[in-house]
XYZ file of C-alpha atoms in Angstrom:
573
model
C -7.472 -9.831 -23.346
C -5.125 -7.558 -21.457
C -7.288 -4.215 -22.421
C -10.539 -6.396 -21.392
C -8.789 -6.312 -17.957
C -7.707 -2.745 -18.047
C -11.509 -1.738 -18.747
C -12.990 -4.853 -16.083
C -10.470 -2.451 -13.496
C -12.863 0.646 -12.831
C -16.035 -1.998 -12.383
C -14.132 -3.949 -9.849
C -12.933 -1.490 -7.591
C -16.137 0.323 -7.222
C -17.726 -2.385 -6.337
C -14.997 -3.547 -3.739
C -15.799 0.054 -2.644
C -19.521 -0.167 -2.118
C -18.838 -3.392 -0.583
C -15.984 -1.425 1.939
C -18.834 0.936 2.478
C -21.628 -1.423 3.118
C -19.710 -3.387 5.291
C -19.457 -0.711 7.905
C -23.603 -0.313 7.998
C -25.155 -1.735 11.108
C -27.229 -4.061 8.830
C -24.596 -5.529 7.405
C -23.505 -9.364 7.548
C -20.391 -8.299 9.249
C -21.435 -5.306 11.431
C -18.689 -5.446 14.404
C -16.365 -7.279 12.371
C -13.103 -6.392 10.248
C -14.283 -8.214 6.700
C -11.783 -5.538 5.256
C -8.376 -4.763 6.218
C -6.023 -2.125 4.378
C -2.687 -3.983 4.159
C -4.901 -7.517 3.054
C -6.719 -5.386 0.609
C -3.581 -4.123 -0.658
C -1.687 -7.778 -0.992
C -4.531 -9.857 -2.267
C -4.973 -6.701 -5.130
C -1.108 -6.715 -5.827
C -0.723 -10.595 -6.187
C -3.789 -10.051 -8.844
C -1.747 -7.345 -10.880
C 1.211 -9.726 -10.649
C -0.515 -12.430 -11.989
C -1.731 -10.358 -14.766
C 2.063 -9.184 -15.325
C 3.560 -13.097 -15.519
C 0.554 -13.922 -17.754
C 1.634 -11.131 -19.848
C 5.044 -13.295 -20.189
C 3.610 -16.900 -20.326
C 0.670 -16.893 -22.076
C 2.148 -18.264 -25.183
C 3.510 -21.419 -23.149
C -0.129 -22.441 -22.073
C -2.194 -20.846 -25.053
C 0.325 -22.183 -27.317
C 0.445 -25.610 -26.064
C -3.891 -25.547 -26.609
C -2.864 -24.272 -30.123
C -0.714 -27.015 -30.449
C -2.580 -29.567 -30.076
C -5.613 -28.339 -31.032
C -4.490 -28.103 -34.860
C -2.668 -31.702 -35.028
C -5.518 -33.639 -33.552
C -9.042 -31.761 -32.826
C -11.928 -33.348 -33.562
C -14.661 -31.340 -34.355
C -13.166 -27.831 -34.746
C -15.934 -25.925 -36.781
C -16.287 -22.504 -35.916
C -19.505 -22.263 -37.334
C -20.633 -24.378 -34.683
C -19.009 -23.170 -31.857
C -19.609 -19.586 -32.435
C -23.927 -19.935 -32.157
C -25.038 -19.141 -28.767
C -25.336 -23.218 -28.001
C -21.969 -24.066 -28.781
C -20.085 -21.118 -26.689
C -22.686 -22.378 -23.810
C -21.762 -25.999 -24.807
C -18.117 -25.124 -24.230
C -18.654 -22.577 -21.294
C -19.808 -25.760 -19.285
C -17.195 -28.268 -21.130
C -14.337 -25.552 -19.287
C -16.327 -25.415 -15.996
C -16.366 -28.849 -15.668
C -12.197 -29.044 -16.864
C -11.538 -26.153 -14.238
C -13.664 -28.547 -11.991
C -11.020 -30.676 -11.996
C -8.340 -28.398 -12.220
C -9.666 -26.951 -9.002
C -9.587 -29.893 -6.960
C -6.486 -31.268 -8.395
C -5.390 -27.791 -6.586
C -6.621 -29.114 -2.861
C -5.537 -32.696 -3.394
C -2.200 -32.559 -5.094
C 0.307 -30.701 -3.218
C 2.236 -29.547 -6.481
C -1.125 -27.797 -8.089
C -1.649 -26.436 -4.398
C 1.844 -24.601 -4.421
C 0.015 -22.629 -6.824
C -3.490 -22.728 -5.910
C -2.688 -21.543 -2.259
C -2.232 -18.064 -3.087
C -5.540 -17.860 -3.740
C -6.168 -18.630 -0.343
C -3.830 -17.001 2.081
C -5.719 -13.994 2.789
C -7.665 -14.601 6.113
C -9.745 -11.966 5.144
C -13.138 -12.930 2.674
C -14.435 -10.231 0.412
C -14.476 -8.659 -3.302
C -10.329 -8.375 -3.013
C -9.866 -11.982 -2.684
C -11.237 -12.565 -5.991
C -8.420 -10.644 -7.555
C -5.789 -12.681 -5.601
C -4.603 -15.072 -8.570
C -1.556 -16.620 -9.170
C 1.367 -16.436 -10.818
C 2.471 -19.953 -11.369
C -0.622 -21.307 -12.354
C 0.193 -21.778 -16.104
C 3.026 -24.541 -15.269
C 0.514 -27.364 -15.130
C -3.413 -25.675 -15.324
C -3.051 -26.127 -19.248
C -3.154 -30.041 -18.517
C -6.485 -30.013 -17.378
C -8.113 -27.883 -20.651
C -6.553 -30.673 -23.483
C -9.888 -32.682 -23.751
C -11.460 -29.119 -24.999
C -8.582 -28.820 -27.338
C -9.022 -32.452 -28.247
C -13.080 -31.762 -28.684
C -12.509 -28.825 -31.017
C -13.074 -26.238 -29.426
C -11.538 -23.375 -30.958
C -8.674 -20.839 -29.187
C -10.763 -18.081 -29.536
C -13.881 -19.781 -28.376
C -11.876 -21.217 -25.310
C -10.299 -17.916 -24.218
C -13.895 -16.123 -24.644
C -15.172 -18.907 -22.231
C -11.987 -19.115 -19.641
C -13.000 -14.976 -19.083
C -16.365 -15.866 -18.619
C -16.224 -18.368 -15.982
C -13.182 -16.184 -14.058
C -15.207 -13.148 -14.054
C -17.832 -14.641 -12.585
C -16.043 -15.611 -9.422
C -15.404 -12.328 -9.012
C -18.902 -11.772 -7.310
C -18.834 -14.816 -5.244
C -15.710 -13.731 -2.781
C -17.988 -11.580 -0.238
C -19.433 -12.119 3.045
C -22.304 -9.414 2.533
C -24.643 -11.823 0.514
C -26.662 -14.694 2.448
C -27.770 -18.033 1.541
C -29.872 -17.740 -1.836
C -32.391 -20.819 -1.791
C -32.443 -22.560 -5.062
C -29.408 -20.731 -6.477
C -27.477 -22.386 -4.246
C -28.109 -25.658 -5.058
C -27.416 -24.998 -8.695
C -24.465 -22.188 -9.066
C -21.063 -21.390 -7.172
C -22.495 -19.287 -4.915
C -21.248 -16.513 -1.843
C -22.652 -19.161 0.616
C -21.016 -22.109 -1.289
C -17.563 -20.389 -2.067
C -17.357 -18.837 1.475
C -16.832 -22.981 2.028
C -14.464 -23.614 -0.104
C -11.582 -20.628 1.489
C -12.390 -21.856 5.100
C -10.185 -23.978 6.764
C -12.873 -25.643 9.182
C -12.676 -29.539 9.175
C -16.494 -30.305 7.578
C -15.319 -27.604 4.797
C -11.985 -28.450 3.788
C -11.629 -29.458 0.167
C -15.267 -28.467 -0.766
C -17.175 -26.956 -3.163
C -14.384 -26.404 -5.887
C -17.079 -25.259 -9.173
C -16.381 -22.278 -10.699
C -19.895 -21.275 -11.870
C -22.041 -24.537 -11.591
C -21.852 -26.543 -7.746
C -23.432 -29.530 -9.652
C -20.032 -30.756 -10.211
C -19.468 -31.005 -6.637
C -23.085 -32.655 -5.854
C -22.274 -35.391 -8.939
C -18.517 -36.163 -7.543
C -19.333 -35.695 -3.718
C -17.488 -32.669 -2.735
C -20.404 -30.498 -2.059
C -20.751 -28.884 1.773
C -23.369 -26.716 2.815
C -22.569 -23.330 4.986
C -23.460 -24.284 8.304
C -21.265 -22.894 11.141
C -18.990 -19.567 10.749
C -16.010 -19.967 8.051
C -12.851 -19.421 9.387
C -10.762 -18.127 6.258
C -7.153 -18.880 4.785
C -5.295 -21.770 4.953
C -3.459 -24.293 7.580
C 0.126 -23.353 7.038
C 0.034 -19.176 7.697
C 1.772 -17.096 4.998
C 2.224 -14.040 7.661
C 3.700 -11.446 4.572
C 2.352 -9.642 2.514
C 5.269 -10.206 -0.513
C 3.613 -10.954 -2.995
C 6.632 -12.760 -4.526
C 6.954 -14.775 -1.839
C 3.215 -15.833 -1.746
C 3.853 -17.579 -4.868
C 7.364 -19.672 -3.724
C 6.187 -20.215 0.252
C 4.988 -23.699 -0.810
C 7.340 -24.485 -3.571
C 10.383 -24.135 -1.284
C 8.173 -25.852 1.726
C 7.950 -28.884 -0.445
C 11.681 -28.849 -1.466
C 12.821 -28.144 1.796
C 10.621 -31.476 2.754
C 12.084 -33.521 -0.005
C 15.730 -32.209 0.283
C 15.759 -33.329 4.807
C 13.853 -37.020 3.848
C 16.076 -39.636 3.077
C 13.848 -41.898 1.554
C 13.797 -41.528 -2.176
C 10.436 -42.746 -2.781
C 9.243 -39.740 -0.258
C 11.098 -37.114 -1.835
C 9.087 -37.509 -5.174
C 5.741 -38.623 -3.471
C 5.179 -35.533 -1.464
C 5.026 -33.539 -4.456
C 1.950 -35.745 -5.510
C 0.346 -36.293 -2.129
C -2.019 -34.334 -0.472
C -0.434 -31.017 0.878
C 0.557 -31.558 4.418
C 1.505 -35.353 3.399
C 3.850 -37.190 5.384
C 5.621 -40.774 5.268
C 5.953 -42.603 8.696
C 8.994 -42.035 8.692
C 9.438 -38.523 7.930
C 6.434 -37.961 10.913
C 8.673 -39.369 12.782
C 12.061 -37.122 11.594
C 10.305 -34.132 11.501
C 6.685 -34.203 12.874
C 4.049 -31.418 12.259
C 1.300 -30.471 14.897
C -2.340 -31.290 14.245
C -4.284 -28.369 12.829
C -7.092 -26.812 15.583
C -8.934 -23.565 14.834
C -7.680 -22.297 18.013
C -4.122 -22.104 17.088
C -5.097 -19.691 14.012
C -3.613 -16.271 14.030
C -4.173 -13.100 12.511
C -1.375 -11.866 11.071
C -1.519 -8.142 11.115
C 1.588 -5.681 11.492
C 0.520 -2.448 12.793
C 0.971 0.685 10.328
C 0.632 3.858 11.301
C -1.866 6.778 9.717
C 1.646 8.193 7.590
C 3.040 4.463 6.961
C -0.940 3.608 5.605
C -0.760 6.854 3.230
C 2.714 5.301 2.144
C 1.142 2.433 0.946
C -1.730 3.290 -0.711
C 0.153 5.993 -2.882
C 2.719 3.025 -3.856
C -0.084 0.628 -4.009
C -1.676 3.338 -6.517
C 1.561 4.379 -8.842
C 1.943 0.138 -8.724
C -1.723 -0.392 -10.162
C -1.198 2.822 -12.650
C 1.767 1.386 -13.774
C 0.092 -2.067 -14.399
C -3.101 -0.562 -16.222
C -0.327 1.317 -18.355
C 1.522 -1.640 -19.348
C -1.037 -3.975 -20.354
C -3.032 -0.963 -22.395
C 0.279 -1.127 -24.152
C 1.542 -4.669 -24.008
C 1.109 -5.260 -27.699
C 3.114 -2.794 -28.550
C 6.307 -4.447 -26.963
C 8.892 -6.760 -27.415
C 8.851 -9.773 -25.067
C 12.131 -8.606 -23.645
C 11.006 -5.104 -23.193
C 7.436 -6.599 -21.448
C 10.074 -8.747 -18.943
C 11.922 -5.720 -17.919
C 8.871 -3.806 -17.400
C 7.225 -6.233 -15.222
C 10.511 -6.895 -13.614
C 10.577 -3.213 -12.736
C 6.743 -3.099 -11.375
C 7.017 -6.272 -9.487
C 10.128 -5.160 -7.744
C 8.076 -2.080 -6.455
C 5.144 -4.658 -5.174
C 7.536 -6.679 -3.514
C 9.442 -3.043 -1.642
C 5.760 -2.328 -0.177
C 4.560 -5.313 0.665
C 8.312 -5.410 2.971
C 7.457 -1.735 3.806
C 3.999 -3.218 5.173
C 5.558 -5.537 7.180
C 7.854 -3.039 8.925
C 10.668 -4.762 7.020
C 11.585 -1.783 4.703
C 11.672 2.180 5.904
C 9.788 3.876 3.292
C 13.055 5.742 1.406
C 14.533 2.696 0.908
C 11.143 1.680 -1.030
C 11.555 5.206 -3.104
C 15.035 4.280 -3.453
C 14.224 0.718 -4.718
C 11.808 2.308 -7.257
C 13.901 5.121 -8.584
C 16.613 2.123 -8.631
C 13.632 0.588 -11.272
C 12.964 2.925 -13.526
C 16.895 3.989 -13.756
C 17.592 0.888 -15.215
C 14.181 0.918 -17.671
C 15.496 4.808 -18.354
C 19.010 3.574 -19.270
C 17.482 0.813 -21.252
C 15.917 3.480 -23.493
C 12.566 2.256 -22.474
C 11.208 5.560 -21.085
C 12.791 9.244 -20.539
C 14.405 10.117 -16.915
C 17.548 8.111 -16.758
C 19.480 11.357 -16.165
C 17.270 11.859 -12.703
C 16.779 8.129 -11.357
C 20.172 7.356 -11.204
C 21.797 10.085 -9.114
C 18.482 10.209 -7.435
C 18.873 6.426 -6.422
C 21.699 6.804 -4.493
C 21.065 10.681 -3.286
C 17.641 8.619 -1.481
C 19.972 6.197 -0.015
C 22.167 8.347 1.486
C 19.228 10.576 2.947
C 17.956 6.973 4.156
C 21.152 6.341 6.084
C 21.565 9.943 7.468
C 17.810 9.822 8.881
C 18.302 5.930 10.255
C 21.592 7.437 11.936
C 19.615 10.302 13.457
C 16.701 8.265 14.761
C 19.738 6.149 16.594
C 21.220 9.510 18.256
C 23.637 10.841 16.000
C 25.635 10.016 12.579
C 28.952 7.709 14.528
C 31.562 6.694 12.511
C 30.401 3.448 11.388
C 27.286 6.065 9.680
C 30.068 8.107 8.572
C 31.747 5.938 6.447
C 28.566 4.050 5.209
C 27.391 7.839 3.775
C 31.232 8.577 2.557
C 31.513 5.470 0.142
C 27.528 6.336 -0.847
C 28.588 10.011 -1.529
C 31.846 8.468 -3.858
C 29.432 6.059 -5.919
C 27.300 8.743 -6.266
C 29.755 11.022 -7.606
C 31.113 7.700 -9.524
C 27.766 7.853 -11.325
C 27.269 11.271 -12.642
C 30.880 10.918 -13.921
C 29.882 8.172 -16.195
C 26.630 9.437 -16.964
C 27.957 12.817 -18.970
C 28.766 12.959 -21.972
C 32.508 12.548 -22.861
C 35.372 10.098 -21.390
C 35.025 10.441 -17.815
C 35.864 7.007 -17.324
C 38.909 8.078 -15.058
C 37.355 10.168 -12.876
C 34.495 7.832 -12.092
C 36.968 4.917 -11.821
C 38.729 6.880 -9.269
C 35.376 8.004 -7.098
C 34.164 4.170 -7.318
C 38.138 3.288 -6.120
C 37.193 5.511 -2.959
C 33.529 4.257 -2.296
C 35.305 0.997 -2.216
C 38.119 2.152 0.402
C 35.592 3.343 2.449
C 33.008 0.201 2.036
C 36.327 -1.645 3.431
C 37.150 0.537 6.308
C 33.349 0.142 6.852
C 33.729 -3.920 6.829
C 36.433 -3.294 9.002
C 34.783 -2.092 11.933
C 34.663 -4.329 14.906
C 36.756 -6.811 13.242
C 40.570 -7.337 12.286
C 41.557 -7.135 9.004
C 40.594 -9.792 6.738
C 39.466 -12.125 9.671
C 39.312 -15.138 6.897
C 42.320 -16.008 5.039
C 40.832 -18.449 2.356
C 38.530 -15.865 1.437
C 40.905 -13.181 0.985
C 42.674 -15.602 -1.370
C 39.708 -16.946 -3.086
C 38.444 -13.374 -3.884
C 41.816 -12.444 -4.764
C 42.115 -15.314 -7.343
C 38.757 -14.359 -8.699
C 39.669 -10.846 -9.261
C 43.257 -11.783 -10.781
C 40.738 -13.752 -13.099
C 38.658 -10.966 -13.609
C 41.505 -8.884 -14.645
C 43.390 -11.447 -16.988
C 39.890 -11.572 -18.989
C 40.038 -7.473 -19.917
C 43.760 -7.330 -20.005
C 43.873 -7.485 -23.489
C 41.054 -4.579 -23.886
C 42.904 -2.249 -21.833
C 45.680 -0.958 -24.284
C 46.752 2.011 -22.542
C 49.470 1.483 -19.567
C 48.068 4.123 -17.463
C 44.399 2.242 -18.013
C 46.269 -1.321 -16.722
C 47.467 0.600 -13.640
C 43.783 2.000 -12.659
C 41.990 -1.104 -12.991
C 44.585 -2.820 -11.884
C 44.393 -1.119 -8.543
C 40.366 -0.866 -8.842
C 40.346 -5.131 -9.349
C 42.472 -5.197 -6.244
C 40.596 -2.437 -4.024
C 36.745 -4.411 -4.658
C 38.106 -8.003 -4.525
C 39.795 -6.320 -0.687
C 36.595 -5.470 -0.326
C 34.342 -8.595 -0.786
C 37.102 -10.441 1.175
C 36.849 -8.064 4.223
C 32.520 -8.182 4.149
C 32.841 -12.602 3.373
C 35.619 -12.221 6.755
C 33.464 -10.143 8.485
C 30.312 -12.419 7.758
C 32.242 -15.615 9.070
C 33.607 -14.333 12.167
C 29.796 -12.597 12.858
C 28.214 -16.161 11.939
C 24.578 -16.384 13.065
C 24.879 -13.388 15.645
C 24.641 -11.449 12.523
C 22.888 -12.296 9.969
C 22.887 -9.249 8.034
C 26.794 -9.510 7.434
C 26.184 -12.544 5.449
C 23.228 -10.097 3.436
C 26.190 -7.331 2.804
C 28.770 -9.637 2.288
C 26.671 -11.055 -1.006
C 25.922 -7.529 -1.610
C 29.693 -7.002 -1.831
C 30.062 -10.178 -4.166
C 27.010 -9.019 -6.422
C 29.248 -5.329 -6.105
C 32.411 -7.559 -8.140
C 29.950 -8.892 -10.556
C 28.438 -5.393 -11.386
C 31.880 -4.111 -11.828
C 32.922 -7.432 -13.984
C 30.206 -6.628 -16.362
C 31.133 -3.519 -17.020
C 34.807 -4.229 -17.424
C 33.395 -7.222 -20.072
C 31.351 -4.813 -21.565
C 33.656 -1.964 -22.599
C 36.577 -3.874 -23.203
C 36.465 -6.885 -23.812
C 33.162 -7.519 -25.813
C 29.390 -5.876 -25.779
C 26.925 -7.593 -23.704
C 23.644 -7.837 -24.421
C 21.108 -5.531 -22.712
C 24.531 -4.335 -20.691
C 22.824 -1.243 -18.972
C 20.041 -3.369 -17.387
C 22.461 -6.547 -15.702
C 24.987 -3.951 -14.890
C 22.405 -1.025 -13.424
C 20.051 -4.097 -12.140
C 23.451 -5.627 -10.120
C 24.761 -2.515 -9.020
C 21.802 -1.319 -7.374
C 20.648 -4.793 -5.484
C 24.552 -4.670 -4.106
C 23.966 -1.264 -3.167
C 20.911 -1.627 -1.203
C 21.875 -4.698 0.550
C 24.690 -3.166 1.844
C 22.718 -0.023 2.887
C 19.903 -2.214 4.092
C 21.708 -4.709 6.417
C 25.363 -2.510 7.479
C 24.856 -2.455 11.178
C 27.680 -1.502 14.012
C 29.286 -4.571 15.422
């Protein structure tokens, strides 16, 4: 399955291509319209290779639970059958007419929507959208495919079938064909499916078949295309994180649940309609009616450099994908995690860069961060580069941010002075020998500095009962790897290293409270600071006390996330 999609790649992105370059003609359906957008293009592709990344990682929850029950209690599971050319069409309709239902469970149930809707955030319509897929989809779809299981249909016969109908959508997201007569009436159709993604009134929660619209005339949800389609959905994503596109209306309908007191409401929204509200919580919290006129575009400019950015990440992203699934088969399920942890966190750095939320260093930094931790894992060759060349970038990052602000000031000073020490803390621990010591000792100073950092603009550690609650959780910390330590000069440098970072994370949490929602980055670098303790904890654990399992990636995956949210979010007082 996963090379079928590596080989499907080439076919679809020419023909999103012709359709790019057909779009722009005069004779066009669109002519003098945007039906393509770069940084749209670019989400709706990258929440398709995610998808294929977490169905790398799930696929034996929802194929296995078919398995399941398909060998304690099918019916009529002959193969012979179900292999002629009548039973895979018998069972190509059988799963159109399941994913019938699956598909409008997905408008009508507000848990299936949470991860239908990614489908439909783009407000864009064309060949792109059909890749947009998501990620979460596997938690519950499997419910509506039992009856096949229960039939007899076979695994192999169902996943054959399942590609089928999904490819077949593929052609169906474009505004470039018309209205097609009798096809219409028969088959999911442009025309028909351009219905379904718009959020006018007469075509809301329309038109849900995958390859046959018969369902929909049989069960009354059919709609013919009669006045433009406005596209995407009621409640705006505006990003383009593709990680977030596939939580927005999770933690919307926990949020919900967690401010209404009535306990019958918190579990019924989850099984309403999405948008669903009690009288009473309309009345707590009310939400304004939904008019086409309040719809927005959501579209942060990039310039011509910033758009060349993102297509060469959006490019390395896709190769990386392409790579990994050619060779998926080949890996462990651990291994397959890490690598799609590593490619999904460089989706999720430029779909932030797109938004203007990330400079584009800090995305190379976040990337070389990546494959650092994959190198050190054994996984693939370059450790020896990534890792001084994570924090070199982030330096460089806060050097050029310094510049662009006038000149380097102290507060830039010391920021680059504890990132110069933890770089120098890494290549001491990264050659060969026992240069514990030394690297102790440079990590010692990055810390000094991240606390004269903290310091600025603030007294010294502003709050008390975080000074003592860090304090107690380094003493903790230390009592753990006492007995690992052995030598007394050892005791003495951790000793002082326990009591330098917990000084540390008290004078960022102080900082942080005294800042309170004036600055909400202090709260972002005083968890980096925290995550900083639990890096250093690991390692401590790790070396003396007892190994951890897969060590290098929690300690190299914590270290650089603290790292980069203090880098990210340290701003003058």
């Amino acid at each position: 399955m996963s090379k079928i999609i590596v080989f499907a790649t080439p076919v679809f992105l020419l023909l999103i291509a012709l359709e790019v370059l057909w779009s722009r003609r005069a004779a066009s359906r669109t002519a003098g319209q945007t039906p393509y957008r770069l940084n749209d293009a670019i989400n709706s592709i990258s929440l398709g290779m995610l998808s294929q990344l977490t169905g790398v990682l799930t696929k034996l929850f929802s194929i296995g639970i078919y398995v399941l029950v398909f060998n304690a209690v099918a019916l009529y599971p002959d193969m012979a059958f179900w292999t002629t050319w009548y039973g895979v069409l018998l069972a190509l309709v059988f799963y159109d007419f399941c994913y019938y239902w699956l598909h409008r469970a997905g408008h009508v149930v507000a848990l299936f929507w949470a991860a239908h809707v990614v489908h439909h955030q783009s407000q864009n319509y064309n060949l792109t959208t059909a890749l947009r897929q998501t990620s979460t989809g596997f938690l519950f779809g499997w419910i509506f495919y039992i009856p096949m299981a229960l039939a007899g249909v076979p695994p192999e016969v169902f996943g054959a079938v399942a590609l089928i109908d999904l490819l077949y959508q593929f052609w169906v997201h474009t505004e470039q064909v018309g209205k097609l007569g009798w096809f219409d009436r028969v088959f999911c159709s442009p025309s028909n499916h351009r219905v379904h993604h718009a959020v006018n009134d007469p075509y809301i929660d329309k038109n849900y078949g995958g390859i046959l619209i018969l369902w929909d005339r049989l069960f009354g949800t059919f709609r013919e295309e009669t006045e433009p389609c406005v596209y995407g959905t009621r409640g705006l994503l505006n990003s383009w994180d593709p990680l977030w596109a596939n939580a927005d209306t999770y933690w919307s309908l926990a949020k919900d649940s967690w401010r209404t007191p009535n306990w019958g409401d918190k579990i019924k929204l989850w099984f309403k309609p999405p948008g669903w509200q009690s009288a009473e919580m309309a009345r707590v919290n009310p939400k304004p009616p939904f008019t086409l006129a309040s719809v927005t575009l959501y579209n942060p400019p990039l310039g011509a450099t910033q758009q060349w950015f993102a297509v060469l990440q959006f490019l390395l992203a896709m190769g990386a994908v392409l790579a990994f699934l050619w060779h998926v088969d080949t890996l462990s399920f651990t291994h397959s995690a890490i690598w799609c942890a590593a490619i999904a966190a460089g989706l999720w750095a430029n779909g932030h860069f797109m938004q203007g939320k990330l400079h584009m260093l800090e995305v190379l930094a976040i990337q070389s961060g990546a494959l650092a931790t994959v190198g050190a894992l054994g996984l693939m060759d370059g450790y020896m580069v990534f890792k001084p060349l994570t924090m070199l970038i982030a330096i460089i990052f806060v050097v050029v941010r310094a510049s662009n602000t006038g000149a380097v000031a102290r507060f830039d000073a010391l920021l680059i002075a504890a990132l110069v020490f933890s770089l120098v803390g890494d290549v001491f621990l990264m050659l060969p020998g026992n240069y514990f010591i030394p690297g102790l000792a440079s990590f010692l100073a990055a810390h000094i500095f991240y606390i004269a950092l903290f310091r600025q603009g603030q007294t010294w550690f502003p709050s008390k009962k975080a000074l003592v609650a860090v304090l107690a959780v380094g003493a903790g910390m230390y009592a753990v790897v006492w007995g690992g330590l052995g030598d007394p000069v050892l005791k003495m440098a951790v000793a002082a290293y326990v009591g330098v970072i917990s000084l540390m994370a008290a004078q960022a949490i102080g900082r942080a409270a005294v800042q309170g929602s004036q600055d909400t980055g202090a709260r972002w670098v005083a968890l980096g600071a925290c995550v900083f303790m639990v890096s250093d904890s690991l390692i401590a654990i790790n070396k003396f006390v007892t190994p951890v399992a897969l060590s290098s990636l929690w300690i190299l995956a914590t270290y650089y996330a603290a790292q980069l949210l203090i880098v990210h979010n340290a701003r003058k007082a």
